[in-house]
């Protein structure tokens, strides 16, 4: 069994212990890498490290086979957790209040009607908008909250939403 792939020798829960912690990594080429672990690939043991600078976050991938030594520098997982999670999640429902969601829903509905699409409030879910039972848009009514099994319709509606001006006055 000594010829088996290294994935079978590594416990994924051990890798997950490093997520949201600040680590110092020494690689086989004697370079140092310091950052907050956003995620770890369980197959290759590759670390996704994020460093926050004044301008913007910097992300680097450290391949698992290049890691010589890994040391946890800061294990306060709450310190950067929100910042890390928001890196890839821009349209969270949590950020919009009930009134803002209601306004956003109506704005999206009017935008789709302007483009002559048969949009209506879903009979199954009053929070969702529906287009001909082929696509639904759930809160927060953004391109990523569109759902459809038809890729062509999905792409067209997402494109329309991406190009929707923020201000209704700019629609003409």
Short mmCIF file of C-alpha atoms in Angstrom, two decimals:
data_model
loop_
_atom_site.label_atom_id
_atom_site.label_comp_id
_atom_site.label_asym_id
_atom_site.label_seq_id
_atom_site.Cartn_x
_atom_site.Cartn_y
_atom_site.Cartn_z
CA UNK A 1 0.00 0.00 0.00
CA UNK A 2 3.10 2.26 0.09
CA UNK A 3 2.59 3.09 -3.62
CA UNK A 4 -0.81 4.69 -3.03
CA UNK A 5 -1.51 8.32 -3.83
CA UNK A 6 -0.64 10.83 -1.03
CA UNK A 7 -4.28 11.90 -0.87
CA UNK A 8 -5.04 8.70 1.01
CA UNK A 9 -2.39 9.50 3.62
CA UNK A 10 -3.68 13.01 4.39
CA UNK A 11 -6.68 13.63 6.61
CA UNK A 12 -8.78 16.50 5.14
CA UNK A 13 -9.80 17.62 8.63
CA UNK A 14 -6.10 18.22 9.40
CA UNK A 15 -5.87 20.52 6.37
CA UNK A 16 -9.05 22.36 7.33
CA UNK A 17 -7.54 23.28 10.70
CA UNK A 18 -5.46 25.90 8.87
CA UNK A 19 -8.37 27.71 7.19
CA UNK A 20 -8.78 31.35 8.36
CA UNK A 21 -5.47 31.24 10.20
CA UNK A 22 -2.37 33.24 9.38
CA UNK A 23 0.50 30.95 8.45
CA UNK A 24 4.16 31.13 7.55
CA UNK A 25 5.19 28.67 4.88
CA UNK A 26 8.76 27.72 3.99
CA UNK A 27 8.96 26.13 0.56
CA UNK A 28 11.52 23.71 -0.86
CA UNK A 29 13.18 26.61 -2.74
CA UNK A 30 13.77 28.31 0.67
CA UNK A 31 11.24 31.09 0.07
CA UNK A 32 8.95 32.37 2.79
CA UNK A 33 5.22 32.93 2.24
CA UNK A 34 3.01 34.54 4.88
CA UNK A 35 -0.74 34.97 4.60
CA UNK A 36 -4.20 34.04 5.76
CA UNK A 37 -5.35 30.62 4.56
CA UNK A 38 -8.58 31.02 2.58
CA UNK A 39 -8.82 27.39 1.51
CA UNK A 40 -6.80 24.23 1.01
CA UNK A 41 -7.19 21.86 -1.94
CA UNK A 42 -7.53 18.40 -0.38
CA UNK A 43 -6.13 16.61 -3.45
CA UNK A 44 -2.94 18.60 -4.02
CA UNK A 45 -2.65 20.15 -0.52
CA UNK A 46 -2.28 23.51 -2.28
CA UNK A 47 -2.80 26.48 0.03
CA UNK A 48 -4.60 29.62 -1.05
CA UNK A 49 -2.98 32.42 0.95
CA UNK A 50 -4.38 35.94 1.12
CA UNK A 51 -2.48 39.02 2.27
CA UNK A 52 -4.37 42.25 2.90
CA UNK A 53 -2.54 45.38 1.78
CA UNK A 54 -3.81 48.95 1.94
CA UNK A 55 -4.88 48.89 -1.73
CA UNK A 56 -6.42 45.46 -2.14
CA UNK A 57 -6.01 41.83 -1.17
CA UNK A 58 -3.20 39.81 -2.73
CA UNK A 59 -3.75 36.09 -3.29
CA UNK A 60 -1.13 33.45 -3.89
CA UNK A 61 -1.26 29.71 -4.31
CA UNK A 62 1.42 27.63 -2.64
CA UNK A 63 1.56 24.17 -4.15
CA UNK A 64 1.36 21.39 -1.59
CA UNK A 65 4.39 19.55 -2.95
CA UNK A 66 6.50 22.70 -2.47
CA UNK A 67 5.73 23.11 1.25
CA UNK A 68 8.70 22.24 3.42
CA UNK A 69 7.40 23.69 6.69
CA UNK A 70 4.11 25.28 7.75
CA UNK A 71 3.74 27.25 10.96
CA UNK A 72 0.59 28.92 12.29
CA UNK A 73 1.45 32.54 13.14
CA UNK A 74 -1.99 33.72 14.24
CA UNK A 75 -4.80 31.31 15.04
CA UNK A 76 -7.47 33.94 15.71
CA UNK A 77 -9.85 32.64 13.02
CA UNK A 78 -12.38 35.46 13.55
CA UNK A 79 -9.82 38.21 12.85
CA UNK A 80 -9.95 38.02 9.04
CA UNK A 81 -12.78 35.51 8.45
CA UNK A 82 -15.33 38.08 7.22
CA UNK A 83 -12.81 39.77 4.92
CA UNK A 84 -11.80 36.43 3.42
CA UNK A 85 -15.37 35.26 2.94
CA UNK A 86 -16.37 38.50 1.22
CA UNK A 87 -13.58 38.19 -1.35
CA UNK A 88 -15.72 35.95 -3.54
CA UNK A 89 -19.20 36.88 -2.38
CA UNK A 90 -20.32 40.31 -3.50
CA UNK A 91 -24.09 40.10 -3.56
CA UNK A 92 -25.13 38.82 -0.18
CA UNK A 93 -28.75 39.09 0.96
CA UNK A 94 -27.45 40.00 4.40
CA UNK A 95 -26.19 43.33 3.09
CA UNK A 96 -29.62 44.47 1.88
CA UNK A 97 -32.48 45.31 4.20
CA UNK A 98 -36.07 44.24 3.49
CA UNK A 99 -36.98 47.59 1.87
CA UNK A 100 -33.85 47.59 -0.31
CA UNK A 101 -34.63 44.03 -1.44
CA UNK A 102 -38.19 45.01 -2.26
CA UNK A 103 -36.94 47.99 -4.32
CA UNK A 104 -34.32 45.86 -6.06
CA UNK A 105 -36.94 43.24 -6.94
CA UNK A 106 -39.23 45.89 -8.46
CA UNK A 107 -36.35 47.53 -10.35
CA UNK A 108 -35.33 44.18 -11.86
CA UNK A 109 -38.95 43.41 -12.74
CA UNK A 110 -39.34 46.76 -14.51
CA UNK A 111 -36.00 46.32 -16.31
CA UNK A 112 -37.06 42.93 -17.65
CA UNK A 113 -40.48 44.27 -18.66
CA UNK A 114 -38.74 47.13 -20.48
CA UNK A 115 -36.99 44.44 -22.53
CA UNK A 116 -40.38 42.83 -23.28
CA UNK A 117 -39.84 39.75 -21.14
CA UNK A 118 -42.88 38.10 -19.48
CA UNK A 119 -41.70 38.50 -15.89
CA UNK A 120 -43.98 37.94 -12.93
CA UNK A 121 -43.80 37.13 -9.25
CA UNK A 122 -43.52 33.38 -8.80
CA UNK A 123 -46.70 31.67 -7.58
CA UNK A 124 -44.61 29.09 -5.70
CA UNK A 125 -42.26 31.59 -4.03
CA UNK A 126 -43.47 35.20 -3.66
CA UNK A 127 -39.86 36.32 -3.08
CA UNK A 128 -38.79 35.14 -6.54
CA UNK A 129 -39.36 36.56 -10.00
CA UNK A 130 -40.18 34.12 -12.79
CA UNK A 131 -39.90 34.30 -16.58
CA UNK A 132 -42.20 31.86 -18.40
CA UNK A 133 -41.44 29.07 -15.92
CA UNK A 134 -38.03 28.85 -17.61
CA UNK A 135 -36.02 30.99 -15.20
CA UNK A 136 -36.35 32.28 -11.66
CA UNK A 137 -34.52 35.09 -9.92
CA UNK A 138 -34.30 34.95 -6.15
CA UNK A 139 -33.09 37.58 -3.69
CA UNK A 140 -30.87 39.58 -3.95
CA UNK A 141 -31.93 39.68 -7.64
CA UNK A 142 -28.48 39.72 -9.18
CA UNK A 143 -27.04 37.77 -12.13
CA UNK A 144 -25.72 35.10 -9.78
CA UNK A 145 -29.17 34.58 -8.23
CA UNK A 146 -30.72 33.50 -11.55
CA UNK A 147 -31.62 29.83 -11.90
CA UNK A 148 -32.53 27.97 -15.06
CA UNK A 149 -31.86 24.63 -16.68
CA UNK A 150 -31.68 26.39 -20.06
CA UNK A 151 -28.16 27.77 -20.40
CA UNK A 152 -29.09 30.08 -23.30
CA UNK A 153 -31.93 31.76 -21.39
CA UNK A 154 -29.79 31.91 -18.25
CA UNK A 155 -26.93 33.63 -20.09
CA UNK A 156 -29.23 36.17 -21.77
CA UNK A 157 -30.97 37.19 -18.54
CA UNK A 158 -27.71 37.34 -16.58
CA UNK A 159 -26.31 39.57 -19.33
CA UNK A 160 -29.32 41.87 -19.10
CA UNK A 161 -28.96 42.14 -15.33
CA UNK A 162 -25.21 42.80 -15.57
CA UNK A 163 -25.91 45.67 -17.96
CA UNK A 164 -28.78 47.14 -15.94
CA UNK A 165 -27.96 50.74 -14.91
CA UNK A 166 -28.06 51.33 -11.18
CA UNK A 167 -30.24 54.39 -11.55
CA UNK A 168 -33.67 54.10 -13.18
CA UNK A 169 -33.20 57.59 -14.68
CA UNK A 170 -30.38 56.21 -16.88
CA UNK A 171 -32.69 53.70 -18.62
CA UNK A 172 -33.56 55.82 -21.64
#
